[in-house]
CSV table of C-alpha atoms in Angstrom, one decimal:
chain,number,residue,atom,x,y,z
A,177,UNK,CA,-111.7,90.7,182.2
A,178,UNK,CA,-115.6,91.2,182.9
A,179,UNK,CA,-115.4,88.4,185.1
A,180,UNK,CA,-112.2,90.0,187.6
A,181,UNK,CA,-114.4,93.4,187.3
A,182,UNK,CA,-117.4,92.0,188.9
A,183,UNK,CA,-115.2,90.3,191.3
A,184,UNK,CA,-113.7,93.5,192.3
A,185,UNK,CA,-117.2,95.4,192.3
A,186,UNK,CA,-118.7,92.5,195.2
A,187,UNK,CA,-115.8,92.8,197.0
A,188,UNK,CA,-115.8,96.7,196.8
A,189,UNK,CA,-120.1,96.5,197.7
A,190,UNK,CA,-119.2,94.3,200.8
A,191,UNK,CA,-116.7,96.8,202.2
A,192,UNK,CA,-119.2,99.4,201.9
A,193,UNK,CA,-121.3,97.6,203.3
A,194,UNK,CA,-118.9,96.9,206.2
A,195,UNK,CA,-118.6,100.5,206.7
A,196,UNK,CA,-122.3,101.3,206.4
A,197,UNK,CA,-123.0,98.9,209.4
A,198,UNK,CA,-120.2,99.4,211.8
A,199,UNK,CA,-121.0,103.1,211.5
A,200,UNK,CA,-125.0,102.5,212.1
A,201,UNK,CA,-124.1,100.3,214.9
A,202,UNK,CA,-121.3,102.3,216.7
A,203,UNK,CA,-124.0,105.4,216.7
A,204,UNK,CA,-126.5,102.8,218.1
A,205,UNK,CA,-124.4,101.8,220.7
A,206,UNK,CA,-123.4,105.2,221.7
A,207,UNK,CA,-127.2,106.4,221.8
A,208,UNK,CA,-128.1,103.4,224.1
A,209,UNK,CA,-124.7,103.8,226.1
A,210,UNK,CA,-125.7,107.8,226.5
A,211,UNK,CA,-129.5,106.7,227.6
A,212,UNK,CA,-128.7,104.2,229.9
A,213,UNK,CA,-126.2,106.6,231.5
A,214,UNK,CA,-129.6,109.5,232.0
A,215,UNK,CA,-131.7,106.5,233.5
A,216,UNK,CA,-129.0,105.3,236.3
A,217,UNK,CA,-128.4,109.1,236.8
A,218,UNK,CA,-132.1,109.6,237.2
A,219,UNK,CA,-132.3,106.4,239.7
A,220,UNK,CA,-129.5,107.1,242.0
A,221,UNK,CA,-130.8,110.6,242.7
A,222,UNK,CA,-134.1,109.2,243.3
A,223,UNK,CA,-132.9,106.7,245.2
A,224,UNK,CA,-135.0,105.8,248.0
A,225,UNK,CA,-138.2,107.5,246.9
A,226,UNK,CA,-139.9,104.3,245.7
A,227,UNK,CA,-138.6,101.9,248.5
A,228,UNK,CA,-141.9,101.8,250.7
A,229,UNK,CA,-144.4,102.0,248.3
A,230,UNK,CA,-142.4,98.6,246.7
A,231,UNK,CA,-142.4,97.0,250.4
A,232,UNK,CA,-146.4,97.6,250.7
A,233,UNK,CA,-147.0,96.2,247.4
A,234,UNK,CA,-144.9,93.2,248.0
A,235,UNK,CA,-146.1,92.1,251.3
A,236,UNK,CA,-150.1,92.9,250.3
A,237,UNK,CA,-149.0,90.4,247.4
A,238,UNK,CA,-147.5,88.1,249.7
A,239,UNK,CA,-150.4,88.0,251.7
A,240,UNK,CA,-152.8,87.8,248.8
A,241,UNK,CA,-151.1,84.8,248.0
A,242,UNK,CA,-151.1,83.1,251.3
A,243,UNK,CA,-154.3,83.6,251.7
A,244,UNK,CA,-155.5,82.6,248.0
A,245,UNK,CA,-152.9,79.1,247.9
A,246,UNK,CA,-151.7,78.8,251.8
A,247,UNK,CA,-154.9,76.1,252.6
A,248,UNK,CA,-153.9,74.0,249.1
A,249,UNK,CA,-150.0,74.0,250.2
A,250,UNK,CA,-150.8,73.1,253.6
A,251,UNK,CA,-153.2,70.0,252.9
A,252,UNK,CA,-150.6,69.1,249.8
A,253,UNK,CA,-147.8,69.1,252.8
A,254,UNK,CA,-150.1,67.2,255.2
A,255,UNK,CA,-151.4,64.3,253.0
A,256,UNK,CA,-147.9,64.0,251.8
A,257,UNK,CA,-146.5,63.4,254.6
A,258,UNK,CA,-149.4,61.1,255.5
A,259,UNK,CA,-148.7,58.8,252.7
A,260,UNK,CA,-144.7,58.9,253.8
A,261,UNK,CA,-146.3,57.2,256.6
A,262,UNK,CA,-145.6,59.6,259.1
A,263,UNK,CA,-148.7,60.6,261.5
A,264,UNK,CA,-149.6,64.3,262.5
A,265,UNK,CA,-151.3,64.9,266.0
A,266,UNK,CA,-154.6,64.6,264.7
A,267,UNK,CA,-157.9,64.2,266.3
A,268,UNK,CA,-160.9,63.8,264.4
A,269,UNK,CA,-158.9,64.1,261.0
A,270,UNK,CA,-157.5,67.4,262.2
A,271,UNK,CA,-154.5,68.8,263.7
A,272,UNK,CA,-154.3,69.4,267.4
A,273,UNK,CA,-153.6,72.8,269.2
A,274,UNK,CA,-150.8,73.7,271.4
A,275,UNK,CA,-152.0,72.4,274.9
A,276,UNK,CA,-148.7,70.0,275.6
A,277,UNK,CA,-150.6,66.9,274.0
A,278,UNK,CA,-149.3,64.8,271.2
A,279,UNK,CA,-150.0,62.3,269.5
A,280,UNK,CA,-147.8,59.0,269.7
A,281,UNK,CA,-145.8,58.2,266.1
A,282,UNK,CA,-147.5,55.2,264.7
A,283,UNK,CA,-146.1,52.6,261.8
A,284,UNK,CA,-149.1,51.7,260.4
A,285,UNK,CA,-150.2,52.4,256.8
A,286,UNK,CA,-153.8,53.5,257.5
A,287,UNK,CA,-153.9,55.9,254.6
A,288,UNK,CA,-154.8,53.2,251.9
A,289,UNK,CA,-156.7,49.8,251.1
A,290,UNK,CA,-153.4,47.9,250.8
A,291,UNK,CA,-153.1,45.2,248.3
A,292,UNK,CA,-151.1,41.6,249.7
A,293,UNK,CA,-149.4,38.9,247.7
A,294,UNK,CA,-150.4,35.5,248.8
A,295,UNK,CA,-146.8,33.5,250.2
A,296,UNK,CA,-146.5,29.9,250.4
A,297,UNK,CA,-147.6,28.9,253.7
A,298,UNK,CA,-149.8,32.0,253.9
A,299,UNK,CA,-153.2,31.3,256.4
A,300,UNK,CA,-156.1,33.6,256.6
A,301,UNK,CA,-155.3,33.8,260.4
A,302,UNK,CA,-151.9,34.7,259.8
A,303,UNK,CA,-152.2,37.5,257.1
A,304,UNK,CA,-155.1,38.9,259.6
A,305,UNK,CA,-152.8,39.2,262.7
A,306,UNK,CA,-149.9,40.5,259.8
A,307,UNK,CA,-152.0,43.7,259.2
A,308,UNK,CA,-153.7,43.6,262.9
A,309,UNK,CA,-157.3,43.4,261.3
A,310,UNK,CA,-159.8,40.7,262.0
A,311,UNK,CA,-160.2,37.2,259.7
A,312,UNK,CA,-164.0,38.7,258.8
A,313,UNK,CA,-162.8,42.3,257.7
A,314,UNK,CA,-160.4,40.6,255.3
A,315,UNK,CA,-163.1,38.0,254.0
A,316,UNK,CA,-165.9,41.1,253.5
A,317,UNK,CA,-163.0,42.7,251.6
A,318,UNK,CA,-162.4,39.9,249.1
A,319,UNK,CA,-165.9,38.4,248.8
A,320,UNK,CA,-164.7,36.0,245.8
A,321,UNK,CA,-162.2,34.6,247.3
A,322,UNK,CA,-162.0,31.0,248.3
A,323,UNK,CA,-159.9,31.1,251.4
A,324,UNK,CA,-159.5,27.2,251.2
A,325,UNK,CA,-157.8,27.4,248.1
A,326,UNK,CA,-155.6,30.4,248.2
A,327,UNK,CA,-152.2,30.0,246.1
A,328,UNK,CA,-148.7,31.7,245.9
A,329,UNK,CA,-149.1,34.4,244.1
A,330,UNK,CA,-152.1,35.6,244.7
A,331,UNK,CA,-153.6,39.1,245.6
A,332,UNK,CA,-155.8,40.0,248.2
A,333,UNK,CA,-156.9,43.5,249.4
A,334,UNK,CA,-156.3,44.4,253.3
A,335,UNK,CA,-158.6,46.7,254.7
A,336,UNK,CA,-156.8,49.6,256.9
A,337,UNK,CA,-158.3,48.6,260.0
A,338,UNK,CA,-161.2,46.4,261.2
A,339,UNK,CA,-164.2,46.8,260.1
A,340,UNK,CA,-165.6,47.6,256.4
A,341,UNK,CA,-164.4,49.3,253.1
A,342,UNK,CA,-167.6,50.5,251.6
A,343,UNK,CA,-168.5,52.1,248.3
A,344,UNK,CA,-171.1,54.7,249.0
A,345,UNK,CA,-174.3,54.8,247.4
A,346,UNK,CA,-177.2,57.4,246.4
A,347,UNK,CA,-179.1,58.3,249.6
A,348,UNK,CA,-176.6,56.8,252.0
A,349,UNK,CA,-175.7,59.3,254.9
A,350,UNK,CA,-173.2,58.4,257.9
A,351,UNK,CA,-175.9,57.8,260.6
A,352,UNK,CA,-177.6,55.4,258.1
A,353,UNK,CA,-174.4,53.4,257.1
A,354,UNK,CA,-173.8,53.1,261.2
A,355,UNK,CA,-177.0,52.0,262.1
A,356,UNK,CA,-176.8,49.5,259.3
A,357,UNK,CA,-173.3,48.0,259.5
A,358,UNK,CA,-173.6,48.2,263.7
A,359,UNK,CA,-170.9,51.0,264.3
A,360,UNK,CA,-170.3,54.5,265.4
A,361,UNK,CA,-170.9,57.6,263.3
A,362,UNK,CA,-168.1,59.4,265.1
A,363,UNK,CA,-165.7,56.2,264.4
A,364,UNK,CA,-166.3,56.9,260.8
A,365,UNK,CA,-166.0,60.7,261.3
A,366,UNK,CA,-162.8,60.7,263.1
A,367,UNK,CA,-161.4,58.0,260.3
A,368,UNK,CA,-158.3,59.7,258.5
A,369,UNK,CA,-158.8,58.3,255.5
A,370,UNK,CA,-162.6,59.3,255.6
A,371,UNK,CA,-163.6,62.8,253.6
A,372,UNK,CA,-166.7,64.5,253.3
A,373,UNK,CA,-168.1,67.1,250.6
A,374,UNK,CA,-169.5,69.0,253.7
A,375,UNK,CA,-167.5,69.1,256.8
A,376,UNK,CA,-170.6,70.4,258.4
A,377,UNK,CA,-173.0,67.8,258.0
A,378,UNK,CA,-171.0,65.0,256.9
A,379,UNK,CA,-172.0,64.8,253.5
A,380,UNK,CA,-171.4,61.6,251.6
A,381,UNK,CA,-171.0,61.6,247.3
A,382,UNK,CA,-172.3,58.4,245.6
A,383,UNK,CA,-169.6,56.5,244.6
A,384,UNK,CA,-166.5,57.0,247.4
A,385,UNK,CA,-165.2,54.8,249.2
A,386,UNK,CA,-165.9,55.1,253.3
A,387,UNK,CA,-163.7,53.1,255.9
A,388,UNK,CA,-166.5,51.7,258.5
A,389,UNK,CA,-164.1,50.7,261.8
A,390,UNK,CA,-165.7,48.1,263.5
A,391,UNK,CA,-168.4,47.9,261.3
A,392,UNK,CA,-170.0,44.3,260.5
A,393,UNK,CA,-172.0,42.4,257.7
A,394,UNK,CA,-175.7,42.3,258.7
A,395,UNK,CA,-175.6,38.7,258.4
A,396,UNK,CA,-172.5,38.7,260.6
A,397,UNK,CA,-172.3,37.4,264.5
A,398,UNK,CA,-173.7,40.7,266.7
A,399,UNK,CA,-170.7,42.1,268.1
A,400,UNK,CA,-169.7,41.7,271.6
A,401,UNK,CA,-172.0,43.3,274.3
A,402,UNK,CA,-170.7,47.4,274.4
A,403,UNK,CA,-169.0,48.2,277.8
A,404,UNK,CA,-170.3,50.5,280.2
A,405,UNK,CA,-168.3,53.6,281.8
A,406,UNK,CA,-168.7,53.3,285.5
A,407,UNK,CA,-169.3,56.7,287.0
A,408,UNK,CA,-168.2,55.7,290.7
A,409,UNK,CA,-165.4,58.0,291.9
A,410,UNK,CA,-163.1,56.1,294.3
A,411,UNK,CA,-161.2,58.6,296.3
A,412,UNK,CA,-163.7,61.5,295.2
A,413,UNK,CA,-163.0,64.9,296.9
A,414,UNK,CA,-158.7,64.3,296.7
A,415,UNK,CA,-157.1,66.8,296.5
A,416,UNK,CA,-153.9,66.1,295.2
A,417,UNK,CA,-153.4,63.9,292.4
A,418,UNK,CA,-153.4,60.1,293.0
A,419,UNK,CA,-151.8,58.5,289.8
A,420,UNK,CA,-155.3,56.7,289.6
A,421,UNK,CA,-157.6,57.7,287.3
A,422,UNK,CA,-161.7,57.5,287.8
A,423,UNK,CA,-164.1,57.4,284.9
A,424,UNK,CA,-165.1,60.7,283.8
A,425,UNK,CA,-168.4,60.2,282.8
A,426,UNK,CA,-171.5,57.7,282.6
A,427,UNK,CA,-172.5,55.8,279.3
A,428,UNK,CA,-171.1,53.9,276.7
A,429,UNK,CA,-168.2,53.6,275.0
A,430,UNK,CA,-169.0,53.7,271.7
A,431,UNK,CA,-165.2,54.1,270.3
A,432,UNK,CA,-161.8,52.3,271.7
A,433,UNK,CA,-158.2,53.3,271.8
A,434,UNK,CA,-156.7,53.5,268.4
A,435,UNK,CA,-154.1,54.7,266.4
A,436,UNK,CA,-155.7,57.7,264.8
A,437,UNK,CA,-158.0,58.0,267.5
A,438,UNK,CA,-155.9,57.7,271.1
A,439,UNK,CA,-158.6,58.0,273.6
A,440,UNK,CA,-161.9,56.4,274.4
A,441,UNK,CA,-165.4,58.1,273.5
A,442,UNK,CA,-168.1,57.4,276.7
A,443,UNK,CA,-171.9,58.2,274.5
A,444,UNK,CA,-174.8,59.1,276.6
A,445,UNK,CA,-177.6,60.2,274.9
A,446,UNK,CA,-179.1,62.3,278.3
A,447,UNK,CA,-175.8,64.1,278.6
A,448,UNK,CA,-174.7,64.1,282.2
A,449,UNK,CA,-171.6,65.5,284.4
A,450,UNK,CA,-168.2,65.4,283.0
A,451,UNK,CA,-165.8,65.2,286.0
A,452,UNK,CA,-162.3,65.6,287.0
A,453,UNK,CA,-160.4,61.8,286.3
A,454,UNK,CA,-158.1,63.0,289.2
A,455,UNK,CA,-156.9,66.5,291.4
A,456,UNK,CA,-154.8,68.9,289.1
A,457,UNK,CA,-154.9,72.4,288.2
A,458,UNK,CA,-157.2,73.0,284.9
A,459,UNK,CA,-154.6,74.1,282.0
A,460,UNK,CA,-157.1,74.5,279.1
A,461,UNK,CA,-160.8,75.6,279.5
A,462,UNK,CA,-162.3,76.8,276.3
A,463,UNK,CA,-163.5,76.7,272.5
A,464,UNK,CA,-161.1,74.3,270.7
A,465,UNK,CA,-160.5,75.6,266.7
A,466,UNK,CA,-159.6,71.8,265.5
A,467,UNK,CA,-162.3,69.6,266.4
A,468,UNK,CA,-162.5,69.5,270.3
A,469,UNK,CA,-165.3,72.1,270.7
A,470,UNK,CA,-165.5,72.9,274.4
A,471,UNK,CA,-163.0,71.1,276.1
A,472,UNK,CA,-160.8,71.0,279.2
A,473,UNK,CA,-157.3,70.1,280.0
A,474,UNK,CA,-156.0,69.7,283.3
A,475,UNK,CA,-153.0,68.9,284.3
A,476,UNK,CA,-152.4,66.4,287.3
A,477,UNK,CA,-148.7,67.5,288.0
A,478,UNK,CA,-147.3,64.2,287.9
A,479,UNK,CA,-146.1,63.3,284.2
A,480,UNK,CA,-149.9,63.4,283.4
A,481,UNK,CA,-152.5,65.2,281.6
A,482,UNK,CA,-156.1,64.4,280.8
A,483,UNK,CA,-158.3,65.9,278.2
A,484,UNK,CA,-162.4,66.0,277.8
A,485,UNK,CA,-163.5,67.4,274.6
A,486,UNK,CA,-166.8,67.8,272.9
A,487,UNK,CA,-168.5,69.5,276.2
A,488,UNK,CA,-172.3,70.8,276.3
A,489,UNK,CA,-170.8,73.4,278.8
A,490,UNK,CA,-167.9,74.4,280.8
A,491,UNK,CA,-167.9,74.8,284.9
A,492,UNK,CA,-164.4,75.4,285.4
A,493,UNK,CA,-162.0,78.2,284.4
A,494,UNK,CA,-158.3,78.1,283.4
A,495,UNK,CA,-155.9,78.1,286.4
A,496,UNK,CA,-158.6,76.9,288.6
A,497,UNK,CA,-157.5,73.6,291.0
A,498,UNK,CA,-160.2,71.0,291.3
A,499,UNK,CA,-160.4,67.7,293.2
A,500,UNK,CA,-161.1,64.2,292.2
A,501,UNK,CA,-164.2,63.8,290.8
A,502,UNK,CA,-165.2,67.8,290.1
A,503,UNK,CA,-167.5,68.5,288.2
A,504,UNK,CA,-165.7,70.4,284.4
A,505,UNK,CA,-169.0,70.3,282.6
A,506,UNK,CA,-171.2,69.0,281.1
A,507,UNK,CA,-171.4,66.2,278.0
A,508,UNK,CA,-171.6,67.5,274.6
A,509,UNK,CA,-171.7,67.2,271.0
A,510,UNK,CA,-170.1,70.8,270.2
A,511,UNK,CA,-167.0,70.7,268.0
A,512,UNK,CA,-166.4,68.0,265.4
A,513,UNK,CA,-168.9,65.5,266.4
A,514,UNK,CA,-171.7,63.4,265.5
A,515,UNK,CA,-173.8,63.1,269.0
A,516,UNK,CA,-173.3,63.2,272.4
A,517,UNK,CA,-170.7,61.9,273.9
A,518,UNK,CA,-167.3,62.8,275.7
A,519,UNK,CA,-163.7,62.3,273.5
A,520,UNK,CA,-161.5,61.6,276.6
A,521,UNK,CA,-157.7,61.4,276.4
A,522,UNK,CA,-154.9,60.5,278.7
A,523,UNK,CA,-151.5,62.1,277.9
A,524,UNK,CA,-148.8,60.5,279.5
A,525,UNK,CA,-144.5,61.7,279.1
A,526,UNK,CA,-145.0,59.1,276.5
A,527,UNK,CA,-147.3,59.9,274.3
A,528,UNK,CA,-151.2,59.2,274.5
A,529,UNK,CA,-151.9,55.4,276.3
A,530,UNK,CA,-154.9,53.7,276.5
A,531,UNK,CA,-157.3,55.3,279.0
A,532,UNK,CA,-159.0,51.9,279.7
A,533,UNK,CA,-155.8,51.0,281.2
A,534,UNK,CA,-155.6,53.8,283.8
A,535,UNK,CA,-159.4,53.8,284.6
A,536,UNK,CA,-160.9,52.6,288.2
């Protein structure tokens, strides 16, 4: 009997219980309900009231963001798409400006030391024309390898291009490592692969790795007597485009046509005349924000375009029409460059060709 009474009296406690809650919790809902109705009430009648001062807010945030994280999402996107092995107009390891120039799409991997697993039947010779380097690039690259004994299986590291992969060291600077290894400065300047801690100055930090194109061994052969731009100006004075372009300058050329760098640089260290490579009307005379400095563009109204860039000085004006062999200005070292010299390009309705096979 004591047993069915406390039955009775849990059973009785829980319904009261039940009770105790449902009514707590239907006022609760009915005071939140009640609330909620005041606040939309309030809202709809103020409706409007708040709309611009939220639109200022969110576009001053919007443009506090851009500005603090817009340069670390644009260089994520860009070396991304670098290492998908895609190639973005770039001249001088930056992006190049809106004057009807681009650069032509290129295959190669040039973004990385690449690593190669020996093949039977592998040669020295062969893996060298493979990867378009030269036989001695490869052999400075892998110093302890026997190249008379190399085996299936084994790996080899393949520099990007010819020349030198170089670990940097305390007091190096890029006009030191030139002189030394027999290069250009602005070859390794203009290198994509090739970063600086000062943009300025080109700053080296012991210990990272530098791309020398071109660059040799000190004990290595000399390298082939440089070339000389020839200033003569067949057909100097035309006035209308002859499809034939004359050398734009007097000096050296101190860097070739290549894939990240489509043009030729001509190096004088007295300056000199920059002139017209053939008639057109001058499309571009200015500042350049992207590495060009002062530079010209003209445009020859036949398919082609040429560019100068780097320029001391400017002597022409946009619009302007000049003849064969007028003089744009003069040789430079203003923009992103290491000296004095002209950056000259050839843009064709293909892309950017070899100047040395246009020039007379």
């Amino acid at each position: 009997m004591t047993e069915l009474t406390q039955r009775q009296e849990l059973v009785e406690f829980a319904r009261q219980l039940w009770v105790y809650l449902s009514r707590h919790a239907y006022r609760a809902f009915f005071r939140f309900e009640a609330g909620k109705d005041l606040i939309a009430g309030a809202l709809y009648h103020q409706r409007g009231r708040y709309a611009r001062p939220f639109l200022h807010s969110a576009m001053l945030a919007l443009i506090f963001f851009g500005i603090t994280f817009g340069p670390k999402l644009v260089r994520a996107s860009f070396l991304s798409e670098n290492e998908s092995g895609g190639v973005v107009g770039v001249v001088f390891g930056q992006g190049t400006e809106t004057n009807g120039l681009v650069t032509i799409e290129s295959q190669k991997t040039w973004n990385q030391v690449s690593e190669y697993t020996i093949k039977d039947g592998d040669t020295l010779s062969g893996i060298a024309d493979k990867f378009d380097v030269s036989v001695d690039s490869i052999k400075w690259a892998n110093p302890s390898v026997n190249w008379q004994k190399i085996k299936d299986g084994q790996v080899v590291s393949i520099p990007p291009v010819t020349g030198i992969v170089y670990k940097v060291k305390p007091g190096d600077t890029v006009y030191s490592l030139a002189k030394k290894f027999e290069t250009d400065a602005q070859a390794i300047v203009d290198f994509p692969l090739n970063t600086f801690s000062d943009d300025e100055t080109f700053a080296l930090v012991a210990g990272q790795t530098l791309v020398l194109p071109d660059g040799v061994m000190p004990d290595a052969p000399a390298p082939a007597t440089p070339r000389f731009a020839n200033v003569l100006t067949p057909d100097a004075g035309a006035v209308s485009a002859t499809g034939n372009f004359a050398w734009p300058a007097f000096g050296r050329i101190t860097q070739g046509f290549r894939w990240y760098h489509p043009a030729i640089d001509i190096a004088n260290h007295d300056g000199g005349s920059v002139l017209a490579a053939d008639a057109g009307r001058v499309e571009t005379a200015g500042w350049s924000s992207v590495g060009y400095g002062n530079h010209v563009v003209i445009n020859h109204e036949n398919g082609y375009r040429t560019l100068y860039a780097h320029l001391a000085s400017l002597s022409v004006q946009v619009g302007q029409r000049v003849n064969r062999g007028a003089v744009l200005g003069m040789m430079g070292s203003t923009g992103r460059s290491t000296g004095t010299h002209l950056h000259f390009e050839i843009q064709g309705t293909g892309g950017k060709p070899d100047p040395l096979g246009y020039l007379k």
